[in-house]
Amino acid sequence: MNTISKRALRALIVAVAGVGVSSFAHALTPAQVYAKVSPSVWKVLTYDVDGLPLGQGSAVVTGNETLVTNCHVLRKAKRVVVRRETVTVTAKLDMWDVQRDVCQLRAKGVTAPTVELSDSSRLAVGQEVFAIGNPKGLDLTMSAGLISSFRRDDKERLVLIQTSAAISGGSSGGGLFDGDGLLVGLTTIGSVTGDAQNLNFAIPVDWVRELPERHARLSTQTAAAPAAANVPVQEPMASTPPAPIKPAPPGQYAALDDDSRLPFSNERMRASYRAFLSQPMPRAFVISEGGAFQVASGLFGTSAGDHGDPAWRALKQCERFGRGACFVYAVNDRVVYKPSDYVSN
C-alpha cells in the first residue's frame, strides 16, 4: 500500500505540475506581445476641408483592409488616412456606433494581420495588459499595466475597462492587449479627475464584436449617413429631441450649455462639462489639446499663490500632466475659449 501510495502521489505531482506549465504555456513576454500585435496598430490622421491637419489617433486591424478606432478621432474630419512607417492609405468610414465611440474604417491596401479578439468575460482585475498606440505622434509606443477595475452602468453592463497602462492623446483607438496578444479593448484618452489622479480607460472588445449589428440598427435612426468624407459629425438622433441650446452671445465661442462644441472632446469630457455646469461659482473648466480636462470650483484653493482663483488651479493641474497645451474653456457662466488660442504643431 505504501508503494502504491507513493506512486500515486508522484503521478499526482506530475499531473499538477503539467497543469501549471500548460496554464502559462500561452503567456507571451511583453516583447513577444509587441512583436505579434504591433504590425496591426496603425496611426490615424485626419484633415479638414482645406486639407490641413486636424488631428490624429490610432486604429487596430480587425479584418481584411478593416480597422477600428474611436469615433471621436474622426470628429469633423473631411479626409482620413491610416499610416504605418512608410505606408499611407486613404480610409473611408465603413460602420459607426457613435454612442459607444466605436467606428470601423475600410482602407484598401492595408495588408496587416488581423488581431484576435478576446472576450470581456475572461478578464479579471489585476490581469496584466499592454497598450499600444501613437501617443503624441510617437509611433507604436507600448505601455504595460494592470486591469485596475471594471466600470459598469446602472444596469451592471460593462462600459469601460480601467487600467494602469499609460494612455495619452494620440493613443485613442489603439489596442489594449492581454498576455496572449488578444485584443481586450480599444484605448481611449486618459483623464485627470478633480483630485488629480491619472485614470486610463479602454472600451471593451465586446463593443467591437457587436459593431455590425448595432451599426445596422443605429444607422436606420438617422436620416442619412454622416456627411463629408463619410465621417460622423453628430450623435445619432435621440428618441426625443434635445432641449434647444441658447445661441452664444456676440463674441463668444459657444453657448455655455452647448457641450457639442467642446474642442478635443470625448464623451467623458462632455459628461464632466455637463456636471461642471451645476457646480457653484466661482468655477472653471479647463481642456487640453490631448483631450484631458480639469474642473475647479470655490474660492479657496490648496496651492500657494492661487489667490482663490479656480481657473488658476485648474490650469496648473492640467499642465502638470503634460497632455499638450491647456486652455481655460469656461469660467463661471461664460465660455472664454477662443479657437485662435490654439496653434497646431
mmCIF file of N, CA, C and O in Angstrom, residues 262-297:
data_model
loop_
_atom_site.group_PDB
_atom_site.id
_atom_site.type_symbol
_atom_site.label_atom_id
_atom_site.label_comp_id
_atom_site.label_asym_id
_atom_site.label_seq_id
_atom_site.Cartn_x
_atom_site.Cartn_y
_atom_site.Cartn_z
ATOM 1 N N LEU A 262 -17.274 71.493 -27.588
ATOM 2 C CA LEU A 262 -16.038 71.391 -26.805
ATOM 3 C C LEU A 262 -14.899 70.895 -27.686
ATOM 4 O O LEU A 262 -14.973 69.809 -28.251
ATOM 5 N N PRO A 263 -13.820 71.651 -27.825
ATOM 6 C CA PRO A 263 -12.689 71.186 -28.641
ATOM 7 C C PRO A 263 -11.985 69.997 -27.994
ATOM 8 O O PRO A 263 -12.000 69.848 -26.762
ATOM 9 N N PHE A 264 -11.403 69.134 -28.801
ATOM 10 C CA PHE A 264 -10.596 67.997 -28.339
ATOM 11 C C PHE A 264 -11.400 67.070 -27.424
ATOM 12 O O PHE A 264 -10.853 66.415 -26.541
ATOM 13 N N SER A 265 -12.715 67.021 -27.609
ATOM 14 C CA SER A 265 -13.554 66.377 -26.605
ATOM 15 C C SER A 265 -13.807 64.902 -26.871
ATOM 16 O O SER A 265 -13.648 64.401 -27.981
ATOM 17 N N ASN A 266 -14.205 64.205 -25.817
ATOM 18 C CA ASN A 266 -14.718 62.846 -25.881
ATOM 19 C C ASN A 266 -15.939 62.808 -24.962
ATOM 20 O O ASN A 266 -16.280 63.802 -24.327
ATOM 21 N N GLU A 267 -16.620 61.677 -24.911
ATOM 22 C CA GLU A 267 -17.858 61.633 -24.151
ATOM 23 C C GLU A 267 -17.639 61.892 -22.661
ATOM 24 O O GLU A 267 -18.452 62.541 -22.001
ATOM 25 N N ARG A 268 -16.512 61.407 -22.105
ATOM 26 C CA ARG A 268 -16.257 61.656 -20.691
ATOM 27 C C ARG A 268 -16.052 63.145 -20.423
ATOM 28 O O ARG A 268 -16.484 63.662 -19.400
ATOM 29 N N MET A 269 -15.363 63.820 -21.351
ATOM 30 C CA MET A 269 -15.183 65.253 -21.174
ATOM 31 C C MET A 269 -16.525 65.976 -21.235
ATOM 32 O O MET A 269 -16.818 66.854 -20.412
ATOM 33 N N ARG A 270 -17.370 65.605 -22.178
ATOM 34 C CA ARG A 270 -18.666 66.261 -22.300
ATOM 35 C C ARG A 270 -19.540 65.998 -21.065
ATOM 36 O O ARG A 270 -20.249 66.884 -20.597
ATOM 37 N N ALA A 271 -19.473 64.761 -20.561
ATOM 38 C CA ALA A 271 -20.244 64.445 -19.353
ATOM 39 C C ALA A 271 -19.733 65.264 -18.167
ATOM 40 O O ALA A 271 -20.517 65.770 -17.348
ATOM 41 N N SER A 272 -18.405 65.376 -18.052
ATOM 42 C CA SER A 272 -17.833 66.161 -16.967
ATOM 43 C C SER A 272 -18.204 67.632 -17.110
ATOM 44 O O SER A 272 -18.459 68.319 -16.116
ATOM 45 N N TYR A 273 -18.260 68.121 -18.348
ATOM 46 C CA TYR A 273 -18.626 69.520 -18.559
ATOM 47 C C TYR A 273 -20.077 69.767 -18.141
ATOM 48 O O TYR A 273 -20.389 70.788 -17.515
ATOM 49 N N ARG A 274 -20.951 68.821 -18.453
ATOM 50 C CA ARG A 274 -22.347 68.978 -18.045
ATOM 51 C C ARG A 274 -22.466 69.014 -16.518
ATOM 52 O O ARG A 274 -23.270 69.768 -15.958
ATOM 53 N N ALA A 275 -21.648 68.189 -15.861
ATOM 54 C CA ALA A 275 -21.635 68.222 -14.394
ATOM 55 C C ALA A 275 -21.063 69.544 -13.893
ATOM 56 O O ALA A 275 -21.511 70.092 -12.866
ATOM 57 N N PHE A 276 -20.068 70.072 -14.598
ATOM 58 C CA PHE A 276 -19.459 71.354 -14.227
ATOM 59 C C PHE A 276 -20.501 72.470 -14.175
ATOM 60 O O PHE A 276 -20.443 73.350 -13.311
ATOM 61 N N LEU A 277 -21.471 72.418 -15.080
ATOM 62 C CA LEU A 277 -22.470 73.479 -15.140
ATOM 63 C C LEU A 277 -23.338 73.552 -13.888
ATOM 64 O O LEU A 277 -24.012 74.560 -13.657
ATOM 65 N N SER A 278 -23.329 72.501 -13.088
ATOM 66 C CA SER A 278 -24.092 72.514 -11.838
ATOM 67 C C SER A 278 -23.225 72.879 -10.636
ATOM 68 O O SER A 278 -23.730 72.970 -9.512
ATOM 69 N N GLN A 279 -21.924 73.094 -10.853
ATOM 70 C CA GLN A 279 -21.028 73.446 -9.756
ATOM 71 C C GLN A 279 -21.274 74.884 -9.306
ATOM 72 O O GLN A 279 -21.636 75.753 -10.103
ATOM 73 N N PRO A 280 -21.059 75.159 -8.023
ATOM 74 C CA PRO A 280 -21.237 76.538 -7.544
ATOM 75 C C PRO A 280 -20.133 77.448 -8.082
ATOM 76 O O PRO A 280 -19.031 77.001 -8.383
ATOM 77 N N MET A 281 -20.440 78.711 -8.214
ATOM 78 C CA MET A 281 -19.447 79.692 -8.637
ATOM 79 C C MET A 281 -18.701 80.208 -7.417
ATOM 80 O O MET A 281 -19.257 80.225 -6.320
ATOM 81 N N PRO A 282 -17.439 80.622 -7.621
ATOM 82 C CA PRO A 282 -16.707 80.646 -8.880
ATOM 83 C C PRO A 282 -16.268 79.247 -9.312
ATOM 84 O O PRO A 282 -16.024 78.379 -8.486
ATOM 85 N N ARG A 283 -16.162 79.070 -10.614
ATOM 86 C CA ARG A 283 -15.827 77.761 -11.165
ATOM 87 C C ARG A 283 -15.101 77.953 -12.483
ATOM 88 O O ARG A 283 -15.205 79.010 -13.120
ATOM 89 N N ALA A 284 -14.366 76.923 -12.887
ATOM 90 C CA ALA A 284 -13.636 76.989 -14.158
ATOM 91 C C ALA A 284 -13.513 75.588 -14.735
ATOM 92 O O ALA A 284 -13.378 74.603 -13.997
ATOM 93 N N PHE A 285 -13.551 75.527 -16.057
ATOM 94 C CA PHE A 285 -13.399 74.255 -16.777
ATOM 95 C C PHE A 285 -12.251 74.437 -17.765
ATOM 96 O O PHE A 285 -12.270 75.330 -18.609
ATOM 97 N N VAL A 286 -11.227 73.569 -17.625
ATOM 98 C CA VAL A 286 -10.016 73.665 -18.444
ATOM 99 C C VAL A 286 -9.892 72.424 -19.310
ATOM 100 O O VAL A 286 -10.177 71.313 -18.864
ATOM 101 N N ILE A 287 -9.471 72.600 -20.561
ATOM 102 C CA ILE A 287 -9.295 71.500 -21.503
ATOM 103 C C ILE A 287 -7.861 71.511 -22.015
ATOM 104 O O ILE A 287 -7.146 72.505 -21.884
ATOM 105 N N SER A 288 -7.447 70.380 -22.606
ATOM 106 C CA SER A 288 -6.124 70.339 -23.239
ATOM 107 C C SER A 288 -6.260 69.745 -24.622
ATOM 108 O O SER A 288 -7.226 69.034 -24.927
ATOM 109 N N GLU A 289 -5.276 70.032 -25.483
ATOM 110 C CA GLU A 289 -5.312 69.524 -26.849
ATOM 111 C C GLU A 289 -5.172 68.010 -26.895
ATOM 112 O O GLU A 289 -5.451 67.394 -27.922
ATOM 113 N N GLY A 290 -4.770 67.402 -25.766
ATOM 114 C CA GLY A 290 -4.682 65.954 -25.703
ATOM 115 C C GLY A 290 -5.951 65.293 -25.223
ATOM 116 O O GLY A 290 -6.009 64.075 -25.064
ATOM 117 N N GLY A 291 -7.010 66.087 -24.993
ATOM 118 C CA GLY A 291 -8.284 65.522 -24.581
ATOM 119 C C GLY A 291 -8.502 65.426 -23.092
ATOM 120 O O GLY A 291 -9.528 64.928 -22.651
ATOM 121 N N ALA A 292 -7.532 65.893 -22.289
ATOM 122 C CA ALA A 292 -7.718 65.887 -20.840
ATOM 123 C C ALA A 292 -8.572 67.088 -20.437
ATOM 124 O O ALA A 292 -8.763 68.027 -21.208
ATOM 125 N N PHE A 293 -9.082 67.060 -19.217
ATOM 126 C CA PHE A 293 -9.872 68.179 -18.726
ATOM 127 C C PHE A 293 -9.695 68.289 -17.223
ATOM 128 O O PHE A 293 -9.276 67.350 -16.562
ATOM 129 N N GLN A 294 -10.006 69.453 -16.690
ATOM 130 C CA GLN A 294 -9.859 69.702 -15.260
ATOM 131 C C GLN A 294 -10.945 70.663 -14.815
ATOM 132 O O GLN A 294 -11.256 71.627 -15.516
ATOM 133 N N VAL A 295 -11.530 70.379 -13.675
ATOM 134 C CA VAL A 295 -12.584 71.214 -13.113
ATOM 135 C C VAL A 295 -12.132 71.736 -11.755
ATOM 136 O O VAL A 295 -11.529 70.994 -10.973
ATOM 137 N N ALA A 296 -12.416 72.986 -11.487
ATOM 138 C CA ALA A 296 -12.150 73.555 -10.161
ATOM 139 C C ALA A 296 -13.276 74.519 -9.824
ATOM 140 O O ALA A 296 -13.819 75.192 -10.705
ATOM 141 N N SER A 297 -13.625 74.567 -8.551
ATOM 142 C CA SER A 297 -14.666 75.496 -8.117
ATOM 143 C C SER A 297 -14.396 75.917 -6.680
ATOM 144 O O SER A 297 -13.637 75.273 -5.959
#
